[in-house]
Short mmCIF file of C-alpha atoms and ligand atoms in Angstrom, two decimals:
data_model
loop_
_atom_site.label_atom_id
_atom_site.label_comp_id
_atom_site.label_asym_id
_atom_site.label_seq_id
_atom_site.Cartn_x
_atom_site.Cartn_y
_atom_site.Cartn_z
CA MET A 1 0.00 0.00 0.00
CA LYS A 2 1.24 3.51 -0.84
CA GLN A 3 2.55 5.26 2.28
CA LYS A 4 3.63 8.81 3.06
CA ILE A 5 7.17 8.33 4.30
CA LEU A 6 9.52 10.80 5.95
CA VAL A 7 13.26 10.16 5.63
CA THR A 8 15.39 12.45 7.82
CA GLY A 9 18.99 12.77 6.68
CA GLY A 10 17.54 11.86 3.29
CA VAL A 11 20.19 13.49 1.10
CA GLY A 12 23.00 11.69 2.93
CA PHE A 13 24.73 8.53 1.80
CA LEU A 14 22.31 5.96 3.25
CA GLY A 15 19.26 8.22 3.19
CA SER A 16 19.48 8.91 -0.55
CA HIS A 17 19.63 5.20 -1.39
CA LEU A 18 16.67 4.57 0.88
CA CYS A 19 14.72 7.38 -0.84
CA ASP A 20 15.51 5.75 -4.23
CA LYS A 21 14.11 2.42 -3.08
CA LEU A 22 11.01 3.86 -1.42
CA VAL A 23 10.15 6.03 -4.44
CA ALA A 24 10.70 3.00 -6.72
CA GLN A 25 8.15 1.09 -4.63
CA GLY A 26 5.58 3.82 -5.34
CA HIS A 27 5.60 5.55 -1.94
CA ASP A 28 5.36 9.31 -1.41
CA VAL A 29 8.69 10.33 0.07
CA LEU A 30 9.40 13.48 2.04
CA CYS A 31 13.15 13.93 2.36
CA VAL A 32 14.27 16.24 5.16
CA ASP A 33 17.85 17.39 5.63
CA ASN A 34 19.90 20.38 6.79
CA PHE A 35 22.64 19.62 4.21
CA PHE A 36 25.36 19.40 6.87
CA THR A 37 27.06 16.38 5.26
CA GLY A 38 24.58 15.38 2.57
CA THR A 39 24.27 17.07 -0.81
CA LYS A 40 21.45 17.75 -3.26
CA ALA A 41 23.48 15.93 -5.90
CA ASN A 42 22.61 12.65 -4.12
CA VAL A 43 18.90 13.13 -4.89
CA ALA A 44 19.15 15.31 -8.03
CA HIS A 45 17.75 12.44 -10.12
CA LEU A 46 14.65 12.30 -7.88
CA MET A 47 13.82 16.01 -7.90
CA SER A 48 11.41 15.86 -10.83
CA HIS A 49 9.71 12.69 -9.59
CA PRO A 50 6.09 13.38 -8.55
CA ASN A 51 6.44 11.14 -5.47
CA PHE A 52 9.51 12.92 -4.11
CA GLU A 53 9.74 16.13 -2.10
CA LEU A 54 12.83 17.74 -0.54
CA MET A 55 12.65 20.00 2.52
CA ARG A 56 15.51 21.89 4.20
CA HIS A 57 15.02 21.42 7.92
CA ASP A 58 17.15 20.79 10.99
CA VAL A 59 15.74 17.93 13.11
CA THR A 60 16.81 19.66 16.32
CA PHE A 61 13.68 21.78 15.70
CA PRO A 62 10.15 20.34 15.72
CA LEU A 63 8.60 19.34 12.42
CA TYR A 64 4.88 19.37 11.64
CA VAL A 65 3.99 17.12 8.70
CA GLU A 66 1.51 14.30 8.05
CA VAL A 67 3.22 10.95 7.44
CA ASP A 68 2.64 7.23 7.99
CA GLU A 69 6.25 6.16 8.53
CA ILE A 70 9.47 7.86 9.63
CA TYR A 71 13.02 6.71 8.98
CA ASN A 72 15.22 8.79 11.29
CA LEU A 73 18.68 8.89 9.73
CA ALA A 74 19.66 12.52 10.33
CA CYS A 75 23.07 12.60 12.00
CA PRO A 76 26.61 13.00 10.71
CA ALA A 77 28.09 9.49 10.71
CA SER A 78 31.82 9.84 10.22
CA PRO A 79 34.19 10.93 13.02
CA ILE A 80 35.55 13.88 10.98
CA HIS A 81 32.05 15.29 10.63
CA TYR A 82 30.55 14.41 14.01
CA GLN A 83 33.61 15.70 15.89
CA TRP A 84 33.53 19.01 14.01
CA ASP A 85 30.72 20.29 16.26
CA PRO A 86 30.25 17.63 18.96
CA VAL A 87 27.56 19.56 20.84
CA GLN A 88 25.48 19.80 17.67
CA THR A 89 26.05 16.05 17.10
CA THR A 90 24.55 15.16 20.47
CA LYS A 91 21.72 17.64 19.89
CA THR A 92 20.99 16.06 16.51
CA SER A 93 20.79 12.59 18.02
CA VAL A 94 18.91 13.50 21.18
CA HIS A 95 16.74 16.51 20.27
CA GLY A 96 16.31 15.02 16.80
CA ALA A 97 14.99 11.79 18.34
CA ILE A 98 12.67 13.70 20.69
CA ASN A 99 11.28 15.78 17.82
CA MET A 100 10.77 12.83 15.48
CA LEU A 101 9.26 10.69 18.25
CA GLY A 102 6.95 13.59 19.13
CA LEU A 103 5.89 13.78 15.50
CA ALA A 104 5.36 10.00 15.34
CA LYS A 105 3.22 10.20 18.47
CA ARG A 106 1.09 13.05 17.09
CA VAL A 107 0.40 11.45 13.73
CA LYS A 108 0.56 7.81 14.94
CA ALA A 109 3.38 6.95 12.55
CA LYS A 110 5.72 3.99 12.74
CA ILE A 111 9.26 5.17 13.38
CA LEU A 112 12.65 3.60 12.69
CA GLN A 113 15.88 4.78 14.27
CA ALA A 114 19.18 4.44 12.42
CA SER A 115 21.31 3.49 15.40
CA THR A 116 24.84 2.22 15.17
CA SER A 117 27.29 -0.49 16.13
CA GLU A 118 29.08 2.33 18.01
CA VAL A 119 26.60 1.75 20.84
CA TYR A 120 28.78 -1.31 21.60
CA GLY A 121 31.88 0.93 21.92
CA ASP A 122 35.09 -1.11 22.09
CA PRO A 123 33.35 -4.45 22.66
CA GLU A 124 34.58 -7.26 24.93
CA VAL A 125 32.15 -9.65 23.25
CA HIS A 126 32.72 -10.83 19.71
CA PRO A 127 30.63 -10.94 17.55
CA GLN A 128 28.20 -8.51 19.21
CA PRO A 129 24.66 -9.74 19.85
CA GLU A 130 21.92 -7.18 20.55
CA SER A 131 21.84 -8.30 24.18
CA TYR A 132 25.39 -6.97 24.75
CA TRP A 133 25.27 -3.59 26.51
CA GLY A 134 28.56 -2.29 25.20
CA LYS A 135 31.74 -0.72 26.56
CA VAL A 136 31.58 2.96 25.79
CA ASN A 137 33.73 5.85 26.99
CA PRO A 138 31.28 8.58 28.09
CA VAL A 139 33.84 11.41 28.07
CA GLY A 140 35.98 10.81 24.98
CA ILE A 141 36.04 12.47 21.59
CA ARG A 142 33.72 9.83 20.10
CA SER A 143 31.21 10.08 22.95
CA CYS A 144 29.08 12.80 21.32
CA TYR A 145 28.15 10.26 18.67
CA ASP A 146 28.18 7.00 20.68
CA GLU A 147 26.34 8.36 23.71
CA GLY A 148 24.01 10.48 21.58
CA LYS A 149 22.94 7.36 19.71
CA ARG A 150 22.61 5.40 22.96
CA CYS A 151 20.40 8.11 24.43
CA ALA A 152 18.31 8.14 21.24
CA GLU A 153 17.74 4.38 21.67
CA THR A 154 16.67 5.01 25.27
CA LEU A 155 14.17 7.62 24.07
CA PHE A 156 12.78 5.25 21.45
CA PHE A 157 12.19 2.54 24.05
CA ASP A 158 10.67 4.98 26.54
CA TYR A 159 8.24 6.31 23.92
CA TRP A 160 7.38 2.68 23.15
CA ARG A 161 6.83 1.80 26.83
CA GLN A 162 5.19 5.07 27.83
CA HIS A 163 3.20 6.00 24.71
CA GLN A 164 2.91 2.64 22.90
CA LEU A 165 4.63 4.02 19.81
CA GLU A 166 5.48 1.53 17.09
CA ILE A 167 9.28 1.65 17.01
CA LYS A 168 12.06 -0.16 15.15
CA VAL A 169 15.65 0.33 16.26
CA VAL A 170 18.29 -0.91 13.83
CA ARG A 171 21.98 -0.94 14.74
CA ILE A 172 23.91 -0.34 11.56
CA PHE A 173 27.45 -1.66 11.16
CA ASN A 174 29.98 -0.22 8.68
CA THR A 175 28.24 0.34 5.38
CA TYR A 176 29.78 1.47 2.12
CA GLY A 177 28.81 2.17 -1.46
CA PRO A 178 28.32 4.90 -4.06
CA ARG A 179 27.56 8.41 -2.66
CA MET A 180 29.81 8.02 0.36
CA HIS A 181 31.38 11.38 1.10
CA PRO A 182 34.87 11.36 -0.48
CA LYS A 183 36.38 13.29 2.43
CA ASP A 184 34.65 11.70 5.40
CA GLY A 185 37.70 9.75 6.53
CA ARG A 186 35.91 6.39 6.51
CA VAL A 187 38.20 3.56 5.62
CA VAL A 188 36.54 2.40 2.39
CA SER A 189 36.26 5.89 0.85
CA ASN A 190 39.76 6.82 2.11
CA PHE A 191 41.40 3.80 0.54
CA ILE A 192 39.56 4.16 -2.78
CA VAL A 193 40.25 7.90 -3.10
CA GLN A 194 43.91 7.43 -2.16
CA ALA A 195 44.27 4.56 -4.63
CA LEU A 196 42.58 6.48 -7.47
CA LYS A 197 44.75 9.54 -6.86
CA GLY A 198 47.90 7.41 -6.66
CA GLU A 199 48.53 8.61 -3.09
CA ASP A 200 49.82 6.39 -0.25
CA ILE A 201 47.12 4.22 1.35
CA THR A 202 47.06 5.01 5.07
CA ILE A 203 46.45 2.19 7.49
CA PHE A 204 46.08 3.12 11.16
CA GLY A 205 47.98 0.66 13.36
CA ASP A 206 49.43 -2.53 11.92
CA GLY A 207 46.36 -3.27 9.78
CA SER A 208 45.40 -6.41 11.67
CA GLN A 209 42.27 -4.79 13.16
CA THR A 210 39.15 -6.12 11.47
CA ARG A 211 35.92 -4.56 10.25
CA SER A 212 32.91 -5.97 8.48
CA PHE A 213 31.49 -4.08 5.50
CA CYS A 214 27.88 -4.08 4.35
CA TYR A 215 26.94 -2.88 0.87
CA VAL A 216 24.40 -0.06 0.84
CA ASP A 217 21.74 -1.96 -1.18
CA ASP A 218 21.74 -4.76 1.41
CA LEU A 219 21.41 -2.15 4.14
CA SER A 220 18.43 -0.31 2.58
CA GLU A 221 16.68 -3.64 2.06
CA ALA A 222 17.20 -4.50 5.75
CA MET A 223 15.83 -1.14 6.92
CA MET A 224 12.69 -1.54 4.81
CA ARG A 225 12.18 -5.11 6.03
CA ALA A 226 12.62 -3.99 9.64
CA MET A 227 10.01 -1.27 9.07
CA SER A 228 7.53 -3.81 7.70
CA THR A 229 7.67 -6.10 10.76
CA GLY A 230 4.63 -6.36 13.03
CA SER A 231 4.06 -4.06 16.01
CA ASP A 232 5.50 -6.69 18.39
CA PHE A 233 8.97 -6.28 16.87
CA THR A 234 10.95 -3.31 18.17
CA GLY A 235 14.57 -4.41 17.83
CA PRO A 236 17.24 -3.40 18.62
CA VAL A 237 18.44 -5.44 15.68
CA ASN A 238 21.92 -5.58 14.17
CA ILE A 239 22.29 -4.97 10.46
CA GLY A 240 25.62 -5.53 8.83
CA ASN A 241 27.79 -8.01 7.08
CA PRO A 242 29.40 -10.50 9.45
CA ARG A 243 32.22 -11.36 7.03
CA GLU A 244 35.38 -9.87 8.57
CA PHE A 245 38.32 -8.34 6.73
CA THR A 246 41.52 -6.91 8.13
CA MET A 247 42.40 -3.39 7.06
CA LEU A 248 45.34 -4.87 5.19
CA GLU A 249 43.06 -7.21 3.21
CA LEU A 250 40.75 -4.31 2.36
CA ALA A 251 43.67 -2.16 1.19
CA GLU A 252 44.97 -4.97 -1.02
CA LEU A 253 41.54 -5.56 -2.57
CA VAL A 254 41.15 -1.83 -3.32
CA LEU A 255 44.60 -1.75 -4.90
CA ARG A 256 43.66 -4.68 -7.13
CA LEU A 257 40.26 -3.26 -8.21
CA THR A 258 41.67 0.18 -8.98
CA THR A 259 44.89 -1.23 -10.53
CA SER A 260 46.63 1.45 -8.53
CA LYS A 261 50.36 1.63 -7.83
CA SER A 262 49.80 3.34 -4.44
CA LYS A 263 51.92 2.18 -1.48
CA ILE A 264 50.52 1.11 1.90
CA VAL A 265 51.82 3.21 4.83
CA HIS A 266 51.07 2.85 8.57
CA LYS A 267 50.08 5.59 11.08
CA PRO A 268 49.29 5.44 14.84
CA LEU A 269 45.80 4.26 15.88
CA PRO A 270 43.38 7.08 16.88
CA GLN A 271 41.90 7.28 20.41
CA ASP A 272 39.10 4.79 21.26
CA ASP A 273 39.35 3.06 17.87
CA PRO A 274 37.76 -0.39 18.34
CA LYS A 275 40.06 -3.28 17.41
CA GLN A 276 37.35 -5.60 16.15
CA ARG A 277 33.74 -5.15 15.17
CA LYS A 278 31.46 -7.80 13.77
CA PRO A 279 27.67 -8.11 13.92
CA ASP A 280 25.77 -11.13 15.07
CA ILE A 281 22.87 -10.97 12.57
CA ARG A 282 20.85 -13.99 13.69
CA LEU A 283 18.00 -11.79 14.92
CA ALA A 284 17.62 -10.00 11.55
CA LYS A 285 17.46 -13.41 9.83
CA GLU A 286 14.89 -14.70 12.29
CA ALA A 287 12.71 -11.57 12.50
CA PHE A 288 12.57 -10.51 8.84
CA GLY A 289 14.51 -13.09 6.85
CA TRP A 290 17.39 -10.80 5.98
CA ALA A 291 21.03 -11.54 5.24
CA PRO A 292 23.47 -9.53 3.13
CA LYS A 293 23.89 -10.72 -0.45
CA VAL A 294 26.52 -8.48 -2.05
CA SER A 295 30.15 -9.60 -1.77
CA LEU A 296 32.81 -7.07 -0.79
CA GLU A 297 34.44 -7.39 -4.19
CA ASP A 298 31.18 -6.68 -6.11
CA GLY A 299 30.23 -3.80 -3.81
CA LEU A 300 33.69 -2.27 -4.01
CA ARG A 301 33.61 -2.46 -7.80
CA GLU A 302 30.41 -0.32 -7.84
CA THR A 303 31.92 2.07 -5.32
CA VAL A 304 35.15 2.46 -7.28
CA THR A 305 33.11 3.24 -10.43
CA TYR A 306 31.28 5.98 -8.49
CA PHE A 307 34.46 7.54 -7.11
CA LYS A 308 36.08 7.47 -10.56
CA LYS A 309 33.20 9.67 -11.76
CA ILE A 310 33.36 12.23 -8.94
CA ILE A 311 37.09 12.75 -8.34
N1 NAD B 1 27.18 4.67 7.00
C1 NAD B 1 27.39 3.87 8.01
O1 NAD B 1 28.26 2.99 7.95
C2 NAD B 1 26.57 4.00 9.27
C3 NAD B 1 26.86 3.12 10.34
C4 NAD B 1 26.10 3.23 11.49
C5 NAD B 1 25.07 4.14 11.59
N2 NAD B 1 24.82 4.97 10.55
C6 NAD B 1 23.74 5.94 10.73
O2 NAD B 1 22.97 6.06 9.56
C7 NAD B 1 22.56 7.42 9.38
C8 NAD B 1 22.97 7.90 8.00
O3 NAD B 1 24.39 7.82 7.89
P1 NAD B 1 25.14 8.17 6.53
O4 NAD B 1 26.30 7.26 6.44
O5 NAD B 1 24.19 8.25 5.43
O6 NAD B 1 25.73 9.61 6.90
P2 NAD B 1 25.61 10.99 6.11
O7 NAD B 1 26.44 11.97 6.87
O8 NAD B 1 25.91 10.79 4.67
O9 NAD B 1 24.07 11.32 6.25
C9 NAD B 1 23.51 11.98 7.34
C10 NAD B 1 22.56 13.03 6.81
O10 NAD B 1 21.97 13.69 7.94
C11 NAD B 1 21.96 15.09 7.67
N3 NAD B 1 21.92 15.80 8.96
C12 NAD B 1 22.89 15.90 9.89
N4 NAD B 1 22.46 16.62 10.93
C13 NAD B 1 21.19 16.99 10.67
C14 NAD B 1 20.21 17.75 11.35
N5 NAD B 1 20.45 18.29 12.55
N6 NAD B 1 18.99 17.92 10.75
C15 NAD B 1 18.72 17.40 9.53
N7 NAD B 1 19.62 16.67 8.84
C16 NAD B 1 20.83 16.46 9.40
C17 NAD B 1 23.22 15.33 6.88
O11 NAD B 1 23.22 16.54 6.14
C18 NAD B 1 23.27 14.10 5.99
O12 NAD B 1 22.57 14.31 4.78
C19 NAD B 1 23.17 8.22 10.52
O13 NAD B 1 22.21 8.38 11.52
C20 NAD B 1 24.29 7.34 11.00
O14 NAD B 1 24.57 7.53 12.35
C21 NAD B 1 25.55 4.93 9.40
#
């Protein structure tokens, strides 16, 4: 059935792909963004579509619109961007959640929160199941993001308990793909841009730390499936690709796909950088039959093609 759907952070990397998929399914999509990290270019192809509308708005202020579903993605996601104005980052997560939950309550909309694997901090449990409460530094330079997202989860569950809102909390692990910001300092975009420019590929630490990488199409599919679950399903639910790669393996794959002659160089590890991160995705499989399908090599190939066009 055709729904009126609000996507906050809709011109960002993940938000723009989600808007594409929702519009393609015939829904009416209202994309809201303050353009802090996202750009109009990410949704330029949707601007003339009759089912798509773009609104400049900051989610730290209340929003009055009529919608059936809300995907709350507004928040800078990369350390370079969220550490640029940490107070605003926490406000975006916390006030943004309060405002979007208030809207959901008023119009009786279903609401999904784009939470993050960062709620697990530097985990002692590996892989991380949703039942793990995390090991997070509350006073470090990453705390504005990690604690902001944790507080947003708390708000979602309190609105669910107190006001019987229909909520879905998804914890997103590292995701990559076309439309990633070329200067956001995330490892996939960094490596690809460095390789394409023939610059040294920078690995922090010895490169043995692992990450798992989920392709953006798999991620959007998971968010939409989570949204379509029954009212008894709230999450939190992990979404990500459990296949682990070391930073060294990723760098070598990028070098091969770009046929670059760049050299790999090592720099010291930043503060609070988790050594390992890998989702346990059994709940997503059980609750809405989801598992990632796109291999790292295929996803990287698409991403390299995108970066070749924009740099
Ligand atoms: N990409 C990932 O790997 C990843 C991992 C975990 C969680 N997430 C979460 O998914 C969401 C989207 O991430 P992304 O990778 O697309 O990042 P992004 O930076 O590309 O997108 C975020 C969007 O939110 C907008 N925004 C920021 N502050 C805002 C505000 N106050 N009001 C309105 N809009 C605002 C930005 O302009 C941008 O368009 C974020 O909430 C992020 O925390 C992403």
